[in-house]
mmCIF file of N, CA and C in Angstrom:
data_model
loop_
_atom_site.group_PDB
_atom_site.id
_atom_site.type_symbol
_atom_site.label_atom_id
_atom_site.label_comp_id
_atom_site.label_asym_id
_atom_site.label_seq_id
_atom_site.Cartn_x
_atom_site.Cartn_y
_atom_site.Cartn_z
ATOM 1 N N MET A 1295 -20.726 3.027 -18.385
ATOM 2 C CA MET A 1295 -20.485 2.909 -16.931
ATOM 3 C C MET A 1295 -20.796 4.247 -16.353
ATOM 4 N N GLU A 1296 -21.393 4.183 -15.173
ATOM 5 C CA GLU A 1296 -21.711 5.393 -14.399
ATOM 6 C C GLU A 1296 -20.510 5.798 -13.520
ATOM 7 N N TYR A 1297 -20.421 7.115 -13.227
ATOM 8 C CA TYR A 1297 -19.401 7.578 -12.383
ATOM 9 C C TYR A 1297 -19.965 8.463 -11.279
ATOM 10 N N LEU A 1298 -19.134 8.570 -10.264
ATOM 11 C CA LEU A 1298 -19.421 9.447 -9.120
ATOM 12 C C LEU A 1298 -18.286 10.477 -9.125
ATOM 13 N N LYS A 1299 -18.566 11.626 -8.529
ATOM 14 C CA LYS A 1299 -17.608 12.741 -8.447
ATOM 15 C C LYS A 1299 -17.305 13.006 -6.973
ATOM 16 N N ILE A 1300 -16.007 13.178 -6.643
ATOM 17 C CA ILE A 1300 -15.699 13.614 -5.357
ATOM 18 C C ILE A 1300 -16.001 15.066 -5.165
ATOM 19 N N ARG A 1301 -16.768 15.366 -4.164
ATOM 20 C CA ARG A 1301 -17.256 16.689 -3.925
ATOM 21 C C ARG A 1301 -16.000 17.682 -3.702
ATOM 22 N N ASN A 1302 -16.103 18.819 -4.373
ATOM 23 C CA ASN A 1302 -15.120 19.865 -4.223
ATOM 24 C C ASN A 1302 -13.676 19.435 -4.599
ATOM 25 N N TRP A 1303 -13.574 18.396 -5.536
ATOM 26 C CA TRP A 1303 -12.248 17.977 -5.937
ATOM 27 C C TRP A 1303 -11.414 19.124 -6.457
ATOM 28 N N ASP A 1304 -11.949 19.964 -7.311
ATOM 29 C CA ASP A 1304 -11.101 21.070 -7.849
ATOM 30 C C ASP A 1304 -10.687 22.057 -6.875
ATOM 31 N N LYS A 1305 -11.528 22.214 -5.809
ATOM 32 C CA LYS A 1305 -11.210 23.206 -4.779
ATOM 33 C C LYS A 1305 -10.010 22.739 -3.921
ATOM 34 N N TRP A 1306 -10.017 21.444 -3.588
ATOM 35 C CA TRP A 1306 -9.012 20.900 -2.619
ATOM 36 C C TRP A 1306 -7.800 20.276 -3.310
ATOM 37 N N GLN A 1307 -7.928 19.894 -4.608
ATOM 38 C CA GLN A 1307 -6.798 19.266 -5.277
ATOM 39 C C GLN A 1307 -6.370 20.181 -6.381
ATOM 40 N N THR A 1308 -5.168 20.652 -6.396
ATOM 41 C CA THR A 1308 -4.652 21.505 -7.428
ATOM 42 C C THR A 1308 -3.411 20.824 -8.119
ATOM 43 N N TYR A 1309 -3.487 20.575 -9.355
ATOM 44 C CA TYR A 1309 -2.463 19.873 -10.098
ATOM 45 C C TYR A 1309 -2.200 20.720 -11.379
ATOM 46 N N ARG A 1310 -0.992 20.631 -11.806
ATOM 47 C CA ARG A 1310 -0.712 21.190 -13.185
ATOM 48 C C ARG A 1310 -1.081 20.153 -14.204
ATOM 49 N N SER A 1311 -1.938 20.544 -15.112
ATOM 50 C CA SER A 1311 -2.396 19.592 -16.134
ATOM 51 C C SER A 1311 -1.412 19.102 -17.040
ATOM 52 N N ASP A 1312 -0.262 19.795 -17.181
ATOM 53 C CA ASP A 1312 0.719 19.351 -18.102
ATOM 54 C C ASP A 1312 1.697 18.281 -17.543
ATOM 55 N N ARG A 1313 1.418 17.882 -16.276
ATOM 56 C CA ARG A 1313 2.229 16.865 -15.630
ATOM 57 C C ARG A 1313 1.577 15.446 -15.589
ATOM 58 N N GLY A 1314 0.412 15.311 -16.093
ATOM 59 C CA GLY A 1314 -0.244 14.066 -16.104
ATOM 60 C C GLY A 1314 -0.820 13.685 -14.729
ATOM 61 N N GLN A 1315 -0.999 12.397 -14.418
ATOM 62 C CA GLN A 1315 -1.590 11.976 -13.149
ATOM 63 C C GLN A 1315 -0.696 12.382 -11.979
ATOM 64 N N PRO A 1316 -1.345 12.885 -10.948
ATOM 65 C CA PRO A 1316 -0.579 13.370 -9.770
ATOM 66 C C PRO A 1316 -0.059 12.106 -8.923
ATOM 67 N N PRO A 1317 1.081 12.224 -8.333
ATOM 68 C CA PRO A 1317 1.629 11.117 -7.557
ATOM 69 C C PRO A 1317 1.076 11.184 -6.069
ATOM 70 N N TRP A 1318 0.291 12.233 -5.793
ATOM 71 C CA TRP A 1318 -0.172 12.448 -4.382
ATOM 72 C C TRP A 1318 -1.491 13.200 -4.418
ATOM 73 N N ILE A 1319 -2.141 13.185 -3.255
ATOM 74 C CA ILE A 1319 -3.328 14.034 -3.057
ATOM 75 C C ILE A 1319 -3.101 14.802 -1.793
ATOM 76 N N LYS A 1320 -3.915 15.869 -1.702
ATOM 77 C CA LYS A 1320 -3.857 16.702 -0.437
ATOM 78 C C LYS A 1320 -4.964 16.327 0.500
ATOM 79 N N ILE A 1321 -4.649 16.201 1.719
ATOM 80 C CA ILE A 1321 -5.637 16.009 2.737
ATOM 81 C C ILE A 1321 -5.413 17.143 3.689
ATOM 82 N N HIS A 1322 -6.342 18.146 3.724
ATOM 83 C CA HIS A 1322 -6.264 19.321 4.524
ATOM 84 C C HIS A 1322 -6.559 19.006 5.977
ATOM 85 N N ARG A 1323 -5.867 19.664 6.811
ATOM 86 C CA ARG A 1323 -6.082 19.505 8.329
ATOM 87 C C ARG A 1323 -7.469 19.888 8.723
ATOM 88 N N CYS A 1324 -8.053 20.717 8.090
ATOM 89 C CA CYS A 1324 -9.388 21.265 8.517
ATOM 90 C C CYS A 1324 -10.403 20.107 8.507
ATOM 91 N N ILE A 1325 -10.120 18.987 7.728
ATOM 92 C CA ILE A 1325 -11.046 17.867 7.755
ATOM 93 C C ILE A 1325 -11.263 17.338 9.137
ATOM 94 N N MET A 1326 -10.222 17.466 9.989
ATOM 95 C CA MET A 1326 -10.348 16.879 11.345
ATOM 96 C C MET A 1326 -11.416 17.586 12.165
ATOM 97 N N ARG A 1327 -11.884 18.806 11.720
ATOM 98 C CA ARG A 1327 -12.963 19.485 12.502
ATOM 99 C C ARG A 1327 -14.307 19.342 11.706
ATOM 100 N N ASP A 1328 -14.296 18.620 10.627
ATOM 101 C CA ASP A 1328 -15.571 18.475 9.861
ATOM 102 C C ASP A 1328 -16.429 17.473 10.546
ATOM 103 N N PRO A 1329 -17.734 17.806 10.901
ATOM 104 C CA PRO A 1329 -18.587 16.867 11.592
ATOM 105 C C PRO A 1329 -18.869 15.556 10.807
ATOM 106 N N GLU A 1330 -18.945 15.681 9.467
ATOM 107 C CA GLU A 1330 -19.194 14.481 8.688
ATOM 108 C C GLU A 1330 -17.988 13.535 8.754
ATOM 109 N N TRP A 1331 -16.760 14.013 8.752
ATOM 110 C CA TRP A 1331 -15.591 13.239 8.860
ATOM 111 C C TRP A 1331 -15.556 12.537 10.243
ATOM 112 N N VAL A 1332 -15.830 13.292 11.233
ATOM 113 C CA VAL A 1332 -15.798 12.813 12.588
ATOM 114 C C VAL A 1332 -16.843 11.684 12.783
ATOM 115 N N SER A 1333 -17.934 11.719 12.039
ATOM 116 C CA SER A 1333 -18.968 10.717 12.226
ATOM 117 C C SER A 1333 -18.665 9.418 11.579
ATOM 118 N N LEU A 1334 -17.557 9.328 10.687
ATOM 119 C CA LEU A 1334 -17.156 8.117 10.056
ATOM 120 C C LEU A 1334 -16.355 7.305 11.020
ATOM 121 N N SER A 1335 -16.499 5.956 10.802
ATOM 122 C CA SER A 1335 -15.618 5.071 11.617
ATOM 123 C C SER A 1335 -14.182 5.131 10.985
ATOM 124 N N ASP A 1336 -13.282 4.588 11.716
ATOM 125 C CA ASP A 1336 -11.833 4.567 11.256
ATOM 126 C C ASP A 1336 -11.739 3.886 9.871
ATOM 127 N N ALA A 1337 -12.514 2.754 9.789
ATOM 128 C CA ALA A 1337 -12.540 2.014 8.465
ATOM 129 C C ALA A 1337 -13.068 2.804 7.333
ATOM 130 N N GLU A 1338 -14.145 3.556 7.650
ATOM 131 C CA GLU A 1338 -14.791 4.401 6.592
ATOM 132 C C GLU A 1338 -13.883 5.558 6.116
ATOM 133 N N ARG A 1339 -13.086 6.051 7.074
ATOM 134 C CA ARG A 1339 -12.124 7.134 6.801
ATOM 135 C C ARG A 1339 -11.087 6.564 5.827
ATOM 136 N N GLY A 1340 -10.604 5.347 6.167
ATOM 137 C CA GLY A 1340 -9.667 4.724 5.280
ATOM 138 C C GLY A 1340 -10.141 4.487 3.892
ATOM 139 N N GLN A 1341 -11.444 4.026 3.821
ATOM 140 C CA GLN A 1341 -12.098 3.761 2.495
ATOM 141 C C GLN A 1341 -12.129 5.125 1.722
ATOM 142 N N LEU A 1342 -12.577 6.176 2.422
ATOM 143 C CA LEU A 1342 -12.725 7.491 1.747
ATOM 144 C C LEU A 1342 -11.330 7.991 1.183
ATOM 145 N N ILE A 1343 -10.318 7.868 1.991
ATOM 146 C CA ILE A 1343 -9.059 8.220 1.530
ATOM 147 C C ILE A 1343 -8.626 7.395 0.283
ATOM 148 N N ALA A 1344 -8.889 6.117 0.324
ATOM 149 C CA ALA A 1344 -8.554 5.227 -0.823
ATOM 150 C C ALA A 1344 -9.286 5.624 -2.074
ATOM 151 N N MET A 1345 -10.562 6.044 -1.839
ATOM 152 C CA MET A 1345 -11.372 6.542 -2.978
ATOM 153 C C MET A 1345 -10.821 7.832 -3.488
ATOM 154 N N TRP A 1346 -10.397 8.679 -2.634
ATOM 155 C CA TRP A 1346 -9.734 9.954 -3.043
ATOM 156 C C TRP A 1346 -8.434 9.646 -3.953
ATOM 157 N N LEU A 1347 -7.669 8.653 -3.433
ATOM 158 C CA LEU A 1347 -6.494 8.247 -4.319
ATOM 159 C C LEU A 1347 -6.871 7.735 -5.666
ATOM 160 N N LEU A 1348 -7.988 6.915 -5.660
ATOM 161 C CA LEU A 1348 -8.415 6.417 -6.954
ATOM 162 C C LEU A 1348 -8.913 7.533 -7.888
ATOM 163 N N ALA A 1349 -9.562 8.500 -7.289
ATOM 164 C CA ALA A 1349 -10.110 9.655 -7.988
ATOM 165 C C ALA A 1349 -9.052 10.490 -8.612
ATOM 166 N N ALA A 1350 -7.833 10.518 -8.024
ATOM 167 C CA ALA A 1350 -6.740 11.294 -8.592
ATOM 168 C C ALA A 1350 -6.389 10.815 -9.950
ATOM 169 N N ASP A 1351 -6.664 9.567 -10.301
ATOM 170 C CA ASP A 1351 -6.296 9.109 -11.686
ATOM 171 C C ASP A 1351 -7.300 9.608 -12.699
ATOM 172 N N HIS A 1352 -8.463 10.065 -12.328
ATOM 173 C CA HIS A 1352 -9.496 10.406 -13.254
ATOM 174 C C HIS A 1352 -10.107 11.776 -12.916
ATOM 175 N N ASP A 1353 -9.337 12.724 -12.490
ATOM 176 C CA ASP A 1353 -9.807 14.097 -12.302
ATOM 177 C C ASP A 1353 -11.017 14.133 -11.305
ATOM 178 N N GLY A 1354 -10.930 13.416 -10.251
ATOM 179 C CA GLY A 1354 -11.971 13.510 -9.207
ATOM 180 C C GLY A 1354 -13.174 12.616 -9.360
ATOM 181 N N GLU A 1355 -13.053 11.710 -10.368
ATOM 182 C CA GLU A 1355 -14.235 10.742 -10.632
ATOM 183 C C GLU A 1355 -13.806 9.321 -10.256
ATOM 184 N N ILE A 1356 -14.833 8.603 -9.770
ATOM 185 C CA ILE A 1356 -14.658 7.152 -9.474
ATOM 186 C C ILE A 1356 -15.871 6.356 -10.028
ATOM 187 N N PRO A 1357 -15.649 5.080 -10.288
ATOM 188 C CA PRO A 1357 -16.771 4.328 -10.792
ATOM 189 C C PRO A 1357 -17.950 4.262 -9.763
ATOM 190 N N ALA A 1358 -19.134 4.144 -10.243
ATOM 191 C CA ALA A 1358 -20.293 4.134 -9.291
ATOM 192 C C ALA A 1358 -20.558 2.762 -8.790
ATOM 193 N N SER A 1359 -19.762 1.833 -9.044
ATOM 194 C CA SER A 1359 -19.918 0.451 -8.548
ATOM 195 C C SER A 1359 -19.087 0.210 -7.281
ATOM 196 N N PRO A 1360 -19.767 -0.052 -6.146
ATOM 197 C CA PRO A 1360 -19.021 -0.315 -4.884
ATOM 198 C C PRO A 1360 -18.091 -1.498 -5.051
ATOM 199 N N ASN A 1361 -18.567 -2.552 -5.843
ATOM 200 C CA ASN A 1361 -17.731 -3.760 -6.027
ATOM 201 C C ASN A 1361 -16.333 -3.440 -6.745
ATOM 202 N N LEU A 1362 -16.560 -2.655 -7.835
ATOM 203 C CA LEU A 1362 -15.364 -2.167 -8.589
ATOM 204 C C LEU A 1362 -14.387 -1.392 -7.761
ATOM 205 N N ILE A 1363 -15.027 -0.440 -7.002
ATOM 206 C CA ILE A 1363 -14.191 0.385 -6.061
ATOM 207 C C ILE A 1363 -13.437 -0.420 -5.130
ATOM 208 N N GLN A 1364 -14.209 -1.398 -4.507
ATOM 209 C CA GLN A 1364 -13.489 -2.355 -3.601
ATOM 210 C C GLN A 1364 -12.284 -3.023 -4.207
ATOM 211 N N LYS A 1365 -12.472 -3.502 -5.423
ATOM 212 C CA LYS A 1365 -11.302 -4.207 -6.090
ATOM 213 C C LYS A 1365 -10.185 -3.258 -6.450
ATOM 214 N N LEU A 1366 -10.474 -2.108 -7.039
ATOM 215 C CA LEU A 1366 -9.506 -1.076 -7.408
ATOM 216 C C LEU A 1366 -8.742 -0.491 -6.237
ATOM 217 N N CYS A 1367 -9.364 -0.396 -5.146
ATOM 218 C CA CYS A 1367 -8.759 0.207 -3.910
ATOM 219 C C CYS A 1367 -8.240 -0.903 -2.947
ATOM 220 N N PHE A 1368 -8.385 -2.123 -3.263
ATOM 221 C CA PHE A 1368 -7.844 -3.240 -2.438
ATOM 222 C C PHE A 1368 -8.478 -3.174 -1.048
ATOM 223 N N MET A 1369 -9.816 -3.010 -0.994
ATOM 224 C CA MET A 1369 -10.544 -2.948 0.284
ATOM 225 C C MET A 1369 -11.028 -4.292 0.705
ATOM 226 N N SER A 1370 -11.147 -4.575 1.915
ATOM 227 C CA SER A 1370 -11.612 -5.845 2.449
ATOM 228 C C SER A 1370 -13.154 -5.968 2.356
ATOM 229 N N LYS A 1371 -13.816 -4.781 2.321
ATOM 230 C CA LYS A 1371 -15.237 -4.781 2.287
ATOM 231 C C LYS A 1371 -15.677 -3.694 1.253
ATOM 232 N N GLU A 1372 -16.820 -3.870 0.636
ATOM 233 C CA GLU A 1372 -17.349 -2.812 -0.240
ATOM 234 C C GLU A 1372 -17.664 -1.581 0.569
ATOM 235 N N PRO A 1373 -17.371 -0.435 -0.038
ATOM 236 C CA PRO A 1373 -17.691 0.818 0.631
ATOM 237 C C PRO A 1373 -19.215 1.145 0.592
ATOM 238 N N ASN A 1374 -19.746 1.766 1.649
ATOM 239 C CA ASN A 1374 -21.140 2.134 1.644
ATOM 240 C C ASN A 1374 -21.226 3.526 0.938
ATOM 241 N N ILE A 1375 -21.348 3.421 -0.348
ATOM 242 C CA ILE A 1375 -21.384 4.612 -1.185
ATOM 243 C C ILE A 1375 -22.499 5.613 -0.793
ATOM 244 N N ASN A 1376 -23.656 5.032 -0.497
ATOM 245 C CA ASN A 1376 -24.831 5.915 -0.123
ATOM 246 C C ASN A 1376 -24.471 6.753 1.201
ATOM 247 N N LYS A 1377 -23.722 6.191 2.091
ATOM 248 C CA LYS A 1377 -23.358 6.954 3.290
ATOM 249 C C LYS A 1377 -22.473 8.089 2.900
ATOM 250 N N PHE A 1378 -21.504 7.862 1.983
ATOM 251 C CA PHE A 1378 -20.596 8.941 1.593
ATOM 252 C C PHE A 1378 -21.282 10.040 0.784
ATOM 253 N N ILE A 1379 -22.355 9.610 0.048
ATOM 254 C CA ILE A 1379 -23.144 10.610 -0.639
ATOM 255 C C ILE A 1379 -24.026 11.468 0.372
ATOM 256 N N GLU A 1380 -24.608 10.726 1.327
ATOM 257 C CA GLU A 1380 -25.436 11.449 2.284
ATOM 258 C C GLU A 1380 -24.637 12.438 3.040
ATOM 259 N N LEU A 1381 -23.337 12.125 3.348
ATOM 260 C CA LEU A 1381 -22.469 13.010 4.119
ATOM 261 C C LEU A 1381 -21.760 14.034 3.260
ATOM 262 N N ASN A 1382 -22.156 14.019 1.958
ATOM 263 C CA ASN A 1382 -21.563 15.022 0.970
ATOM 264 C C ASN A 1382 -20.140 14.909 0.693
ATOM 265 N N PHE A 1383 -19.541 13.774 0.811
ATOM 266 C CA PHE A 1383 -18.177 13.493 0.388
ATOM 267 C C PHE A 1383 -18.142 13.172 -1.099
ATOM 268 N N ILE A 1384 -19.251 12.593 -1.643
ATOM 269 C CA ILE A 1384 -19.312 12.204 -2.961
ATOM 270 C C ILE A 1384 -20.623 12.754 -3.593
ATOM 271 N N GLU A 1385 -20.588 13.177 -4.850
ATOM 272 C CA GLU A 1385 -21.708 13.554 -5.572
ATOM 273 C C GLU A 1385 -22.283 12.418 -6.341
ATOM 274 N N SER A 1386 -23.624 12.265 -6.381
ATOM 275 C CA SER A 1386 -24.199 11.089 -6.924
ATOM 276 C C SER A 1386 -24.219 11.029 -8.448
ATOM 277 N N THR A 1387 -24.018 12.169 -9.114
ATOM 278 C CA THR A 1387 -24.030 12.062 -10.627
ATOM 279 C C THR A 1387 -22.926 12.935 -11.079
ATOM 280 N N VAL A 1388 -22.451 12.526 -12.275
ATOM 281 C CA VAL A 1388 -21.374 13.277 -12.999
ATOM 282 C C VAL A 1388 -21.947 13.674 -14.326
ATOM 283 N N SER A 1389 -22.001 14.922 -14.601
ATOM 284 C CA SER A 1389 -22.600 15.409 -15.844
ATOM 285 C C SER A 1389 -21.467 15.908 -16.756
ATOM 286 N N HIS A 1390 -21.430 15.453 -18.000
ATOM 287 C CA HIS A 1390 -20.494 15.870 -18.967
ATOM 288 C C HIS A 1390 -21.366 16.361 -20.194
ATOM 289 N N GLY A 1391 -21.875 17.529 -20.050
ATOM 290 C CA GLY A 1391 -22.660 18.043 -21.139
ATOM 291 C C GLY A 1391 -23.870 17.190 -21.366
ATOM 292 N N GLY A 1392 -24.439 16.536 -20.301
ATOM 293 C CA GLY A 1392 -25.656 15.709 -20.486
ATOM 294 C C GLY A 1392 -25.350 14.351 -21.100
ATOM 295 N N VAL A 1393 -24.098 14.069 -21.303
ATOM 296 C CA VAL A 1393 -23.739 12.758 -21.912
ATOM 297 C C VAL A 1393 -22.929 11.982 -20.953
ATOM 298 N N ASN A 1394 -23.273 10.690 -20.777
ATOM 299 C CA ASN A 1394 -22.448 9.816 -19.842
ATOM 300 C C ASN A 1394 -21.122 9.564 -20.545
ATOM 301 N N MET A 1395 -20.093 9.458 -19.735
ATOM 302 C CA MET A 1395 -18.732 9.252 -20.212
ATOM 303 C C MET A 1395 -18.570 7.734 -20.614
ATOM 304 N N ALA A 1396 -17.801 7.504 -21.651
ATOM 305 C CA ALA A 1396 -17.517 6.131 -22.013
ATOM 306 C C ALA A 1396 -16.497 5.610 -20.925
ATOM 307 N N SER A 1397 -16.543 4.379 -20.634
ATOM 308 C CA SER A 1397 -15.668 3.739 -19.688
ATOM 309 C C SER A 1397 -14.194 3.830 -20.055
ATOM 310 N N THR A 1398 -13.376 4.324 -19.149
ATOM 311 C CA THR A 1398 -11.961 4.268 -19.351
ATOM 312 C C THR A 1398 -11.212 3.446 -18.343
ATOM 313 N N TRP A 1399 -12.047 2.654 -17.642
ATOM 314 C CA TRP A 1399 -11.451 1.832 -16.551
ATOM 315 C C TRP A 1399 -10.919 0.591 -17.158
#
């Protein structure tokens, strides 16, 4: 299975690795001034936050399947992954030493 990476996950989310999966994510107020964030519709902002919550389970990574993301995040519509990639919220590839990760979903 292919994965996508939330851009700057390590910069914006800081967790102690000895505590397992975090019960929360940080959403910094400065995002309200980000032109890409402002260009999203209300629904797209909600989808992005849901994907961030999903990414917290796997160190900033989400499945590359919009259908699977829709199901895992309980969305009414599939997210437009390409739009989130174009706006630099998501990176289109995840590299693990040149080897694709095995599915843990």
